[in-house]
XYZ file of C-alpha atoms in Angstrom:
777
model
C -35.908 18.699 1.217
C -34.422 21.795 -0.394
C -35.029 21.663 -4.152
C -33.158 23.863 -6.643
C -34.925 26.157 -9.043
C -31.965 25.854 -11.441
C -28.325 24.765 -11.379
C -25.047 25.820 -12.968
C -22.537 22.991 -13.626
C -18.827 23.630 -13.006
C -16.073 21.206 -14.069
C -13.713 21.046 -11.107
C -10.098 20.162 -11.909
C -6.583 21.217 -11.026
C -6.716 24.189 -13.386
C -10.128 25.255 -12.075
C -10.283 24.024 -8.491
C -12.803 24.554 -5.713
C -11.317 27.910 -4.753
C -11.725 29.010 -8.357
C -15.324 27.865 -8.094
C -15.739 29.957 -4.978
C -14.536 32.984 -6.914
C -17.316 32.645 -9.528
C -20.191 32.086 -7.063
C -21.267 35.709 -7.258
C -21.316 35.542 -11.057
C -23.413 32.349 -10.937
C -25.890 34.119 -8.667
C -25.950 37.239 -10.831
C -26.607 35.089 -13.856
C -29.730 33.878 -12.095
C -28.880 30.270 -11.168
C -30.161 28.971 -7.851
C -27.562 26.252 -7.085
C -23.980 25.643 -8.099
C -23.310 22.108 -9.329
C -19.843 20.536 -9.017
C -18.367 17.670 -11.016
C -16.788 14.913 -8.846
C -14.467 16.286 -6.173
C -13.234 13.161 -4.373
C -9.578 12.222 -4.828
C -9.066 10.926 -8.361
C -6.242 9.701 -10.580
C -3.559 12.376 -10.719
C -4.060 14.550 -13.778
C -7.660 13.478 -14.256
C -9.624 16.215 -15.956
C -13.044 14.739 -15.174
C -12.809 13.163 -11.721
C -14.769 9.996 -12.456
C -11.700 7.839 -11.761
C -11.928 8.196 -7.970
C -9.010 6.588 -6.153
C -9.966 7.510 -2.596
C -13.589 7.905 -1.536
C -12.474 9.107 1.884
C -10.991 12.440 0.852
C -11.553 15.455 -1.338
C -8.914 15.661 -4.047
C -6.048 17.954 -3.015
C -5.557 18.814 -6.693
C -9.154 20.014 -6.768
C -8.772 22.122 -3.656
C -9.082 19.583 -0.868
C -11.361 19.818 2.135
C -10.426 23.484 2.720
C -11.243 24.320 -0.867
C -14.637 22.690 -0.623
C -15.358 24.531 2.600
C -14.449 27.787 0.846
C -16.571 26.957 -2.215
C -19.527 26.011 -0.042
C -19.177 29.144 2.064
C -18.991 31.326 -1.031
C -22.088 29.661 -2.421
C -23.951 30.255 0.851
C -22.895 33.889 0.867
C -24.258 34.257 -2.666
C -27.504 32.518 -1.717
C -26.728 29.360 -3.721
C -27.348 25.729 -2.905
C -24.652 23.135 -3.608
C -25.071 19.977 -5.719
C -22.162 17.509 -6.043
C -21.597 14.691 -8.511
C -20.607 11.379 -6.874
C -19.255 8.101 -8.277
C -20.428 5.027 -6.304
C -19.930 2.320 -8.942
C -16.181 2.098 -9.346
C -12.695 3.251 -8.436
C -9.795 4.301 -10.608
C -7.006 1.727 -10.824
C -4.857 3.052 -13.676
C -2.095 3.759 -11.166
C -2.505 1.087 -8.469
C -0.327 2.901 -5.927
C -2.796 5.801 -5.911
C -5.765 3.552 -5.101
C -5.545 2.430 -1.469
C -8.134 -0.346 -1.739
C -6.801 -1.701 -5.051
C -3.166 -1.666 -3.901
C -4.122 -3.653 -0.822
C -6.113 -6.090 -2.947
C -3.159 -6.678 -5.248
C -0.835 -7.106 -2.274
C -2.907 -9.556 -0.270
C -5.324 -11.063 -2.784
C -8.235 -12.930 -1.274
C -6.866 -12.219 2.210
C -7.089 -8.470 1.634
C -9.538 -6.574 3.773
C -10.840 -5.115 0.504
C -11.312 -8.403 -1.329
C -15.022 -8.236 -0.595
C -15.217 -4.689 -1.957
C -14.222 -5.669 -5.488
C -16.237 -7.857 -7.857
C -13.542 -10.424 -8.697
C -14.031 -13.960 -10.000
C -11.171 -15.548 -8.120
C -11.811 -19.076 -9.337
C -11.655 -18.051 -12.980
C -8.419 -16.169 -12.326
C -6.936 -19.139 -10.453
C -6.732 -17.067 -7.295
C -5.319 -13.971 -9.020
C -6.616 -10.638 -10.287
C -5.905 -10.400 -13.993
C -4.452 -7.053 -15.052
C -4.233 -6.420 -18.830
C -1.184 -4.184 -19.180
C 1.406 -6.222 -21.067
C 2.261 -5.474 -24.667
C 2.756 -8.104 -27.341
C 5.662 -10.498 -27.085
C 8.275 -9.782 -29.753
C 10.857 -11.944 -31.531
C 10.264 -14.873 -29.244
C 10.841 -12.806 -26.091
C 8.225 -12.619 -23.380
C 7.028 -9.224 -22.151
C 7.540 -10.603 -18.663
C 11.264 -10.251 -19.372
C 10.702 -6.482 -19.074
C 9.683 -6.771 -15.416
C 11.976 -5.218 -12.817
C 12.046 -5.097 -9.038
C 12.620 -1.516 -7.881
C 12.210 -0.155 -4.359
C 10.273 -3.178 -3.213
C 7.830 -3.011 -6.115
C 7.354 -4.889 -9.361
C 7.766 -2.535 -12.313
C 6.691 -2.891 -15.915
C 7.978 0.248 -17.595
C 5.997 3.035 -15.873
C 3.539 0.629 -14.232
C 4.082 -0.090 -10.541
C 2.675 -3.066 -8.636
C 3.054 -4.297 -5.050
C 4.978 -7.360 -3.981
C 3.328 -9.577 -1.413
C 5.289 -10.005 1.840
C 7.806 -12.814 1.697
C 7.645 -13.421 -2.052
C 10.856 -11.730 -3.165
C 13.366 -12.639 -0.492
C 15.232 -15.491 -2.199
C 16.879 -13.796 -5.158
C 14.173 -14.932 -7.575
C 13.943 -13.266 -10.980
C 11.258 -10.607 -11.515
C 9.270 -13.088 -13.643
C 9.469 -15.676 -10.853
C 8.378 -13.084 -8.300
C 5.500 -12.129 -10.551
C 4.330 -15.751 -10.587
C 4.007 -15.654 -6.795
C 1.790 -12.550 -6.650
C -1.945 -12.274 -6.111
C -2.317 -10.763 -9.557
C -1.386 -11.808 -13.064
C -0.092 -9.240 -15.524
C -1.412 -10.297 -18.896
C -1.487 -9.102 -22.490
C -3.901 -6.239 -22.984
C -5.652 -8.084 -25.827
C -6.847 -10.769 -23.410
C -9.051 -8.322 -21.485
C -11.964 -8.695 -23.902
C -12.592 -12.307 -22.972
C -10.405 -13.170 -19.977
C -10.711 -10.320 -17.481
C -12.008 -11.449 -14.088
C -13.088 -8.217 -12.390
C -16.115 -6.059 -13.170
C -15.344 -2.710 -14.753
C -17.092 0.507 -15.664
C -18.270 -0.381 -19.173
C -15.121 -1.624 -20.958
C -12.642 0.608 -19.152
C -10.019 -1.688 -17.629
C -8.713 1.114 -15.406
C -12.071 1.575 -13.617
C -12.778 -1.376 -11.323
C -16.316 -1.887 -10.054
C -16.935 -2.031 -6.307
C -19.694 -3.834 -4.392
C -21.395 -0.824 -2.886
C -24.321 -3.110 -1.993
C -22.135 -4.580 0.762
C -22.921 -2.526 3.898
C -19.361 -1.826 5.029
C -18.317 -0.906 1.470
C -21.143 1.605 1.308
C -20.261 2.975 4.726
C -16.548 3.417 4.065
C -17.032 4.842 0.584
C -19.585 7.364 1.854
C -18.002 8.662 5.060
C -16.785 11.826 3.355
C -20.040 12.290 1.443
C -21.995 11.922 4.694
C -19.841 14.648 6.255
C -20.908 17.125 3.593
C -24.471 16.869 4.828
C -23.838 16.607 8.561
C -21.725 19.786 8.323
C -24.058 21.591 5.910
C -21.576 21.783 3.030
C -23.843 20.284 0.358
C -27.574 20.225 -0.350
C -27.877 17.519 -2.992
C -26.153 14.865 -5.046
C -25.979 13.669 -8.627
C -25.365 9.884 -8.702
C -23.213 8.740 -11.593
C -24.126 5.505 -13.410
C -26.550 3.882 -10.943
C -27.259 1.203 -13.566
C -23.866 -0.335 -12.811
C -24.896 -1.122 -9.237
C -26.275 -4.477 -8.164
C -29.241 -2.810 -6.439
C -29.778 0.821 -7.477
C -32.996 1.164 -5.482
C -31.399 -0.175 -2.312
C -28.413 2.098 -2.831
C -30.631 5.166 -3.098
C -32.420 4.192 0.100
C -29.077 3.972 1.912
C -28.037 7.293 0.407
C -31.240 8.931 1.631
C -30.359 7.769 5.108
C -26.928 9.417 5.180
C -28.120 12.632 3.522
C -31.312 13.065 5.571
C -33.407 12.647 2.406
C -31.622 15.368 0.480
C -32.230 16.210 -3.168
C -30.758 13.391 -5.287
C -30.641 12.943 -9.055
C -29.594 9.867 -10.994
C -27.697 9.753 -14.267
C -30.260 7.466 -15.875
C -30.963 7.106 -19.580
C -34.647 6.428 -20.202
C -35.563 4.788 -23.512
C -38.760 5.973 -25.213
C -41.611 6.085 -22.723
C -39.717 4.034 -20.117
C -40.640 5.406 -16.658
C -38.218 6.074 -13.827
C -38.839 3.478 -11.090
C -41.337 5.004 -8.692
C -39.770 3.189 -5.723
C -36.444 5.003 -6.074
C -35.533 7.684 -3.558
C -34.749 10.267 -6.209
C -36.206 13.451 -7.605
C -35.471 12.458 -11.185
C -32.819 12.119 -13.855
C -30.061 14.402 -15.068
C -32.146 15.507 -18.029
C -31.168 13.757 -21.244
C -34.823 12.962 -21.908
C -35.661 16.665 -21.934
C -32.726 17.400 -24.220
C -34.068 15.035 -26.858
C -37.558 16.565 -26.769
C -36.301 20.140 -27.088
C -33.978 19.311 -29.965
C -36.674 17.525 -31.925
C -39.404 20.147 -31.675
C -37.020 22.392 -33.638
C -36.347 19.843 -36.431
C -38.395 20.092 -39.628
C -40.170 16.757 -40.175
C -40.430 17.536 -43.894
C -36.696 17.029 -44.259
C -36.707 13.416 -43.175
C -37.340 11.770 -46.552
C -34.643 13.729 -48.374
C -32.074 13.180 -45.625
C -32.889 9.480 -45.628
C -32.317 9.401 -49.378
C -28.993 11.207 -48.967
C -27.911 8.782 -46.259
C -28.831 5.858 -48.501
C -26.720 7.262 -51.345
C -23.772 7.753 -49.000
C -24.021 4.069 -48.109
C -24.020 2.963 -51.726
C -27.764 2.961 -52.397
C -30.405 0.480 -51.385
C -32.899 0.729 -48.583
C -32.683 3.360 -45.870
C -30.596 2.086 -42.981
C -32.733 0.761 -40.116
C -31.754 2.149 -36.718
C -33.075 -0.987 -35.056
C -31.051 -3.245 -37.319
C -27.948 -1.083 -36.930
C -27.952 -1.144 -33.150
C -28.565 -4.881 -33.122
C -25.342 -5.229 -35.119
C -23.340 -2.810 -32.996
C -24.602 -4.131 -29.663
C -23.877 -7.716 -30.678
C -20.365 -6.746 -31.762
C -19.824 -5.225 -28.322
C -21.164 -8.296 -26.532
C -18.890 -10.498 -28.659
C -15.951 -8.115 -28.420
C -14.879 -5.733 -25.669
C -17.558 -7.013 -23.243
C -17.090 -10.706 -23.975
C -15.567 -11.166 -20.498
C -18.804 -9.907 -18.918
C -20.873 -12.344 -20.978
C -18.653 -15.216 -19.930
C -18.895 -14.118 -16.289
C -22.697 -14.362 -16.492
C -22.291 -17.802 -18.021
C -20.066 -18.869 -15.139
C -22.560 -17.450 -12.627
C -25.159 -19.846 -14.033
C -23.128 -22.660 -12.492
C -24.445 -25.166 -15.004
C -21.991 -25.016 -17.896
C -19.317 -27.691 -18.150
C -15.744 -26.387 -18.487
C -15.448 -27.667 -22.047
C -18.698 -25.879 -23.026
C -17.737 -22.420 -21.770
C -18.174 -19.842 -24.500
C -20.523 -22.028 -26.486
C -24.272 -21.974 -27.043
C -25.073 -20.617 -23.569
C -22.766 -17.635 -23.984
C -24.175 -17.102 -27.469
C -27.722 -16.967 -26.060
C -26.718 -14.630 -23.226
C -25.069 -12.273 -25.707
C -28.135 -12.315 -27.953
C -30.557 -11.496 -25.126
C -28.261 -8.685 -23.987
C -28.177 -7.399 -27.559
C -31.961 -7.457 -27.824
C -32.621 -5.788 -24.467
C -34.758 -2.745 -25.335
C -33.747 -0.464 -22.437
C -30.591 -0.029 -20.407
C -31.557 -2.538 -17.737
C -34.253 -4.026 -15.563
C -34.597 -3.769 -11.800
C -36.249 -7.073 -11.073
C -39.050 -7.644 -10.507
C -39.550 -4.259 -12.195
C -38.833 -4.502 -15.907
C -39.598 -8.184 -16.234
C -41.579 -7.424 -19.375
C -38.402 -5.973 -20.914
C -36.623 -9.250 -20.286
C -39.480 -11.138 -21.944
C -39.371 -8.720 -24.889
C -35.633 -9.258 -25.246
C -36.045 -13.030 -25.120
C -38.704 -12.918 -27.825
C -36.530 -10.724 -30.030
C -33.561 -13.025 -29.460
C -35.629 -16.010 -30.603
C -36.700 -14.024 -33.682
C -33.123 -13.105 -34.608
C -31.663 -16.448 -33.749
C -34.201 -19.280 -33.993
C -31.353 -21.714 -33.444
C -31.009 -20.346 -29.900
C -34.701 -20.567 -28.994
C -34.325 -23.554 -26.697
C -31.295 -22.116 -24.922
C -33.012 -18.752 -24.452
C -35.986 -20.599 -23.003
C -33.681 -22.407 -20.577
C -32.043 -19.156 -19.520
C -35.223 -17.204 -18.963
C -36.302 -18.715 -15.594
C -32.842 -17.974 -14.186
C -32.674 -14.416 -15.550
C -36.143 -13.752 -14.104
C -35.006 -14.620 -10.578
C -33.845 -11.467 -8.768
C -31.902 -13.534 -6.259
C -29.785 -15.443 -8.754
C -26.217 -14.154 -9.268
C -26.525 -14.529 -13.040
C -29.720 -12.458 -13.105
C -28.141 -9.742 -10.999
C -25.066 -9.589 -13.195
C -27.135 -9.658 -16.374
C -28.880 -6.507 -15.168
C -25.560 -4.817 -14.463
C -24.272 -5.808 -17.910
C -27.159 -4.915 -20.209
C -26.549 -1.195 -19.712
C -22.885 -1.642 -20.623
C -23.833 -3.295 -23.900
C -26.368 -0.562 -24.651
C -24.014 2.314 -23.889
C -21.034 0.949 -25.788
C -23.065 -0.403 -28.699
C -25.339 2.600 -29.144
C -23.807 5.820 -27.788
C -20.192 4.921 -28.454
C -20.580 3.092 -31.762
C -23.912 3.428 -33.553
C -24.081 7.181 -32.894
C -20.971 7.531 -35.072
C -22.410 5.394 -37.869
C -25.971 6.775 -38.047
C -25.112 10.157 -39.486
C -28.098 11.506 -41.411
C -28.524 14.449 -38.957
C -26.142 15.053 -36.072
C -28.807 16.699 -33.944
C -30.477 13.341 -33.416
C -27.549 11.230 -32.211
C -27.252 12.593 -28.727
C -26.973 10.841 -25.359
C -30.381 9.738 -24.137
C -32.060 10.257 -27.512
C -33.601 7.808 -29.967
C -32.175 8.724 -33.393
C -35.031 6.942 -35.147
C -37.360 9.657 -33.840
C -36.709 12.428 -36.337
C -38.897 15.271 -35.118
C -41.556 16.056 -32.516
C -44.608 18.177 -33.288
C -45.460 20.984 -30.851
C -48.562 19.091 -29.674
C -46.475 16.053 -28.683
C -43.866 18.317 -27.125
C -46.553 19.868 -24.941
C -47.834 16.465 -23.900
C -44.367 15.366 -22.802
C -43.755 18.536 -20.826
C -47.084 18.190 -19.081
C -46.125 14.647 -18.059
C -42.831 15.861 -16.651
C -44.606 18.582 -14.701
C -47.050 16.032 -13.291
C -44.644 13.168 -12.597
C -41.161 14.585 -11.958
C -41.288 18.378 -11.575
C -37.896 18.405 -9.792
C -36.098 16.280 -12.410
C -33.189 18.066 -14.091
C -33.309 19.289 -17.683
C -30.228 19.968 -19.762
C -28.977 20.808 -23.227
C -25.215 20.306 -22.746
C -23.185 18.156 -20.347
C -19.674 16.754 -20.024
C -21.038 13.669 -21.845
C -22.914 15.171 -24.785
C -21.582 14.287 -28.218
C -22.097 17.863 -29.470
C -22.693 21.148 -27.687
C -26.241 22.475 -27.753
C -25.518 25.180 -30.314
C -23.815 22.762 -32.660
C -27.002 20.700 -32.646
C -29.152 23.792 -33.065
C -27.238 24.779 -36.200
C -27.320 21.268 -37.638
C -31.096 21.150 -37.167
C -31.345 23.788 -39.887
C -30.136 21.200 -42.425
C -33.509 19.467 -42.126
C -35.064 22.606 -43.620
C -32.721 22.600 -46.651
C -31.876 18.929 -47.235
C -31.259 19.378 -50.989
C -28.878 22.293 -50.449
C -27.040 20.287 -47.831
C -26.822 17.275 -50.154
C -25.399 19.439 -52.929
C -22.841 21.047 -50.636
C -21.812 17.675 -49.214
C -21.412 16.329 -52.733
C -19.075 19.182 -53.609
C -17.070 18.685 -50.429
C -16.708 14.957 -51.037
C -15.376 15.597 -54.526
C -12.897 18.180 -53.294
C -11.658 16.118 -50.341
C -12.579 12.459 -50.839
C -12.376 9.988 -47.993
C -14.139 6.845 -49.158
C -16.534 6.474 -46.221
C -19.759 8.309 -47.036
C -21.482 8.212 -43.619
C -18.329 9.286 -41.831
C -17.739 12.080 -44.347
C -21.236 13.367 -43.562
C -20.465 13.181 -39.850
C -17.193 15.050 -40.177
C -18.489 17.820 -42.404
C -21.432 18.270 -40.043
C -18.989 18.576 -37.157
C -17.045 21.211 -39.087
C -20.025 23.356 -40.037
C -21.747 22.851 -36.694
C -18.788 24.020 -34.617
C -17.346 26.585 -37.027
C -15.225 28.535 -36.416
C -13.399 25.716 -34.598
C -9.652 25.311 -34.386
C -7.787 22.878 -36.566
C -6.552 21.056 -33.466
C -10.038 20.518 -32.086
C -11.389 19.177 -35.369
C -8.479 16.792 -35.856
C -9.027 15.403 -32.375
C -12.737 14.980 -33.042
C -12.166 13.260 -36.381
C -9.805 10.731 -34.842
C -12.153 9.888 -31.992
C -15.302 9.773 -34.154
C -13.773 7.578 -36.851
C -12.311 5.099 -34.381
C -15.525 4.932 -32.341
C -17.477 4.238 -35.535
C -15.097 1.390 -36.223
C -16.003 1.001 -39.898
C -12.877 2.270 -41.648
C -10.427 2.446 -38.746
C -10.378 1.469 -35.080
C -8.709 2.212 -31.767
C -7.032 -1.177 -31.661
C -6.005 -1.206 -35.324
C -5.744 2.321 -36.791
C -5.836 2.327 -40.612
C -2.932 4.610 -41.433
C -3.815 5.396 -45.072
C -7.434 6.081 -44.224
C -6.598 8.329 -41.283
C -4.127 10.259 -43.413
C -6.957 11.053 -45.864
C -9.254 11.843 -42.965
C -6.853 14.387 -41.493
C -6.361 15.829 -44.976
C -10.136 16.333 -45.093
C -9.952 18.414 -41.912
C -7.003 20.400 -43.197
C -8.849 21.162 -46.420
C -11.383 23.204 -44.496
C -8.547 25.564 -43.587
C -6.192 25.289 -46.530
C -8.256 24.711 -49.686
C -9.958 27.837 -51.029
C -12.462 25.738 -52.982
C -13.532 23.913 -49.846
C -13.678 27.173 -47.929
C -15.974 28.648 -50.567
C -18.432 25.748 -50.225
C -18.361 26.040 -46.443
C -18.819 29.804 -46.568
C -21.904 29.493 -48.770
C -23.451 26.869 -46.542
C -22.615 28.688 -43.315
C -24.036 31.887 -44.757
C -27.269 30.021 -45.331
C -27.636 28.351 -41.914
C -25.750 30.344 -39.274
C -28.411 32.930 -38.435
C -31.135 30.276 -38.434
C -28.932 28.198 -36.132
C -28.718 31.094 -33.709
C -32.497 31.346 -33.784
C -32.765 27.647 -32.944
C -30.221 28.092 -30.158
C -32.165 30.853 -28.475
C -35.391 28.908 -28.889
C -33.913 25.733 -27.408
C -32.391 27.581 -24.474
C -35.558 29.440 -23.553
C -37.622 26.269 -23.865
C -35.246 24.403 -21.574
C -34.956 27.144 -18.976
C -38.685 27.698 -18.648
C -40.175 24.221 -19.229
C -40.971 21.860 -16.335
C -38.019 20.483 -14.419
C -34.892 21.981 -12.880
C -32.826 23.473 -15.711
C -29.065 23.100 -15.631
C -26.728 25.463 -17.453
C -23.485 23.720 -18.344
C -20.442 25.881 -17.672
C -19.989 28.570 -20.285
C -23.065 27.662 -22.313
C -24.703 31.003 -21.544
C -22.728 32.058 -24.634
C -22.640 29.903 -27.790
C -21.722 26.339 -26.834
C -20.042 24.881 -29.910
C -18.025 22.106 -28.311
C -17.745 18.594 -29.674
C -17.383 15.318 -27.814
C -15.233 15.060 -24.687
C -12.670 16.219 -23.830
C -13.511 19.168 -26.100
C -16.555 19.969 -23.961
C -14.414 20.373 -20.842
C -12.357 23.286 -22.135
C -11.643 26.257 -19.888
C -14.349 28.931 -19.589
C -13.660 32.649 -19.578
C -15.870 33.736 -16.711
C -14.389 37.216 -16.662
C -15.604 37.867 -20.205
C -19.057 36.574 -19.335
C -19.247 38.781 -16.264
C -18.366 41.833 -18.384
C -21.041 40.963 -20.936
C -23.598 40.431 -18.174
C -22.797 43.786 -16.628
C -23.290 45.462 -20.019
C -26.681 43.786 -20.417
C -27.707 44.819 -16.929
C -26.608 48.337 -17.790
C -29.202 48.482 -20.554
C -27.341 47.117 -23.579
C -29.579 45.301 -26.088
C -27.302 42.772 -27.799
C -27.610 41.773 -31.399
C -28.001 38.133 -32.315
C -24.473 37.640 -33.606
C -21.311 35.616 -33.281
C -20.569 36.873 -29.738
C -23.486 34.944 -28.268
C -24.353 37.805 -25.933
C -28.006 37.562 -27.020
C -28.001 34.072 -25.560
C -26.573 35.440 -22.309
C -29.522 37.831 -22.226
C -31.983 34.973 -22.665
C -30.268 32.821 -20.026
C -29.985 35.518 -17.379
C -33.511 36.856 -17.808
C -35.070 33.399 -17.829
C -33.106 32.171 -14.818
C -33.797 35.315 -12.804
C -37.488 35.240 -13.629
C -37.745 31.634 -12.578
C -35.795 32.195 -9.361
C -37.428 35.451 -8.329
C -41.007 34.651 -9.370
C -41.658 30.946 -8.672
C -45.379 31.726 -8.513
C -45.324 32.165 -12.304
C -44.150 28.562 -12.843
C -46.833 26.433 -11.215
C -48.507 24.695 -14.166
C -47.972 23.777 -17.796
C -50.308 24.338 -20.722
C -49.542 24.813 -24.391
C -50.461 28.162 -25.938
C -51.817 27.802 -29.484
C -50.972 30.182 -32.294
C -53.375 31.188 -35.045
C -52.613 32.269 -38.581
C -50.600 31.311 -41.616
C -47.386 30.608 -39.707
C -48.831 28.903 -36.629
C -46.579 25.884 -37.206
C -43.510 28.093 -36.795
C -44.000 28.784 -33.106
C -44.032 26.763 -29.912
C -45.457 28.519 -26.870
C -46.593 27.575 -23.390
C -47.915 29.111 -20.185
C -46.235 28.080 -16.926
C -48.821 29.730 -14.714
C -48.182 33.367 -15.564
C -44.830 33.195 -17.352
C -45.393 32.611 -21.073
C -42.661 31.311 -23.343
C -42.814 31.969 -27.085
C -40.158 30.511 -29.400
C -39.635 30.421 -33.144
C -39.209 27.075 -34.863
C -38.170 26.282 -38.456
C -36.765 29.798 -39.058
C -35.652 29.284 -42.664
C -39.115 28.174 -43.672
C -40.572 31.159 -41.859
C -38.325 33.547 -43.765
C -39.003 31.785 -47.064
C -42.730 32.197 -46.547
C -42.476 35.917 -45.874
C -42.380 36.119 -42.096
C -45.129 35.990 -39.462
C -47.817 37.613 -41.615
C -51.074 37.499 -39.594
C -49.976 34.920 -37.034
C -50.993 35.689 -33.457
C -51.257 34.261 -29.987
C -54.236 34.995 -27.738
C -53.639 35.799 -24.073
C -55.792 36.980 -21.239
C -56.666 40.638 -21.485
C -54.132 41.940 -19.010
C -50.820 43.715 -19.635
C -47.662 41.653 -20.002
C -44.013 42.532 -20.436
C -41.374 40.672 -22.437
C -38.475 40.449 -19.989
C -35.998 40.172 -22.879
C -36.855 43.492 -24.486
C -38.860 45.188 -21.709
C -41.627 45.829 -24.249
C -45.139 46.039 -22.837
C -48.174 44.451 -24.517
C -51.760 44.968 -23.483
C -52.617 41.292 -23.605
C -55.409 39.774 -25.649
C -54.349 39.369 -29.284
C -50.578 39.718 -29.760
C -49.164 39.634 -33.325
C -46.005 37.588 -33.464
C -44.569 40.018 -36.011
C -44.499 42.573 -33.174
C -43.645 40.261 -30.289
C -40.711 38.647 -32.092
C -39.459 41.670 -33.995
C -36.208 41.919 -31.998
C -35.461 38.338 -30.970
C -36.830 35.001 -32.160
C -38.010 34.308 -28.584
C -39.967 36.107 -25.908
C -40.682 35.534 -22.219
C -43.838 37.292 -21.115
C -44.732 37.961 -17.485
C -47.569 39.955 -15.891
C -46.692 43.633 -16.051
C -47.140 44.081 -12.303
C -44.225 41.706 -11.601
C -41.761 43.937 -13.456
C -40.302 46.859 -11.572
C -40.484 50.125 -13.511
């Protein structure tokens, strides 16, 4: 198996297709990355910017360059000495435009007689033999929305929505509504999807229909093109999107290993706390959210927790500090009772023991409560049985009235062969993702650094000793697992989080500034105001358009004062006025300027520290496109904006020509750190064979985190404002072996032994030391 040293993620789309990717291969190599890493490239919904709504697994998207484009991108990567990693989507297909999805169109045409009926996870009995499609608007003034149906060119049309007509069902002059009644699908009001949908989806996205990839022929037909990439040498590895949605993730990975000849495979898997990755899986590891959380937290000042908790309590009207555990129980239960109610009821029906007049009663209540209490994303029975027992115990604690019903459910949910147990496992991750990442993360706002995908926001900070222990475990257990700081899914770019971490060092100053801002531009939702002002200062200077888009998404995801399904017009008007005040109100600008003047430089220090830690710690580091300069994006789609590779190539050439960049708003100092770290790791793998923490000694020992990878030694500043307040490094030192070393960032040589940090970190807040003999004069 070929294993990457590092990767560089590119978002492939119509505006930056595979031929565009081919054109930047040389830059990716020059930067120091070892593999290029493509977002999904199979044919997706037209206009899709992300590619996760695959409509045809058998072809590469023409809009993304097609088969010829991929051949060109792969050839360019090979010429530059790069491996190729591709993101794939096995769990679902895009069905927003049925005519674009070959399998879905056939299913709607022929229903249960369709060749693809077995491919989709449809409860035909519940739908009375039809697939329920939630696209109709509300009936108005006594008129049915079905009156808006038309028959055009042999299709059933509802405004811009096109659906097939089964053969022989429209030949007698029947009205469009009558024809609709004869089809193998039922167009229904969109509000009914929450409880009445009868096909499995990706989370709560009605336009992404789950497929049964566990069925052998479904796997085979959906992986023909992917198999070709390996038989023809076009790809070297895969990133598997959302394996937790599959009925049998372990079995799927075994099948995948067979068609890829045991190639390098990563899984997009969120691990909770100390949850291990299943050892039986044919994978090299995860996509790195666990590493992201550790790196962020070692740069957060634990001393700021109490004051930030007090601020958060005041923003919520006083009282006790909000409990993360209690909050996510509330949000997860609201998801199970709301947008995922149809999944809960499907599990109930799979039990096969609930009378028709009892559907949605105590059994569904108990299922929803156990899903809510599930402590990790899912189990993989028999693995994870203890998590099911933990969830059952918590459910009994929260709802003693359901104790008997939970006890009755448990033997069924423990049985890996029972349909209800299998579906429960597929559903628990949905409830977790929607209840935590997409709701609670927007309500738990004390410090934006902490509410990131894959992280536990209740863990405020990590001491260097614990950080070292976790890295040593990764080195021992999953040395080829990916590490990351930014992805297409992160809620905030890595440098936004790095800047916000500084607030933990000055919680009282932040509280005062936030108080002033709330008076100048009141909103009436304290936690959301904190979230929005953090977004503004973390991403500044951001455009007005970007911040308005973020505010709308964040507020509706939080769901406290407004919502996607019922926007609160007055509230959102005030919210958008808040954003505008950052640009238009001189008093607001003055507060922001003072705060940014206090934290910006320290944020840059944190950014460089986080990046060097990620690039040199155990695992395979990924650099998300463009993040070699400051990455100040917010939640998607903001984090998929175009990247100016030409500018980055010019900056890199200047660095290679001997320029020593300042740590400033250009971010070129970060490009220096990224390129030197990636190149060192790629060109000198012998220096990255172990992991051991390097202690510091002296008055400011707590302000550094350092480790030895087997010859390459990383040194990074932490808590920079506190360091400056206390007068700098003073007598703080690290002790190394008595042999010469060179900092590859500054090319300064040190004799080894005792190295004062005041000298080592005089130019940059980070250093990467290597044996002097490995550096060419």
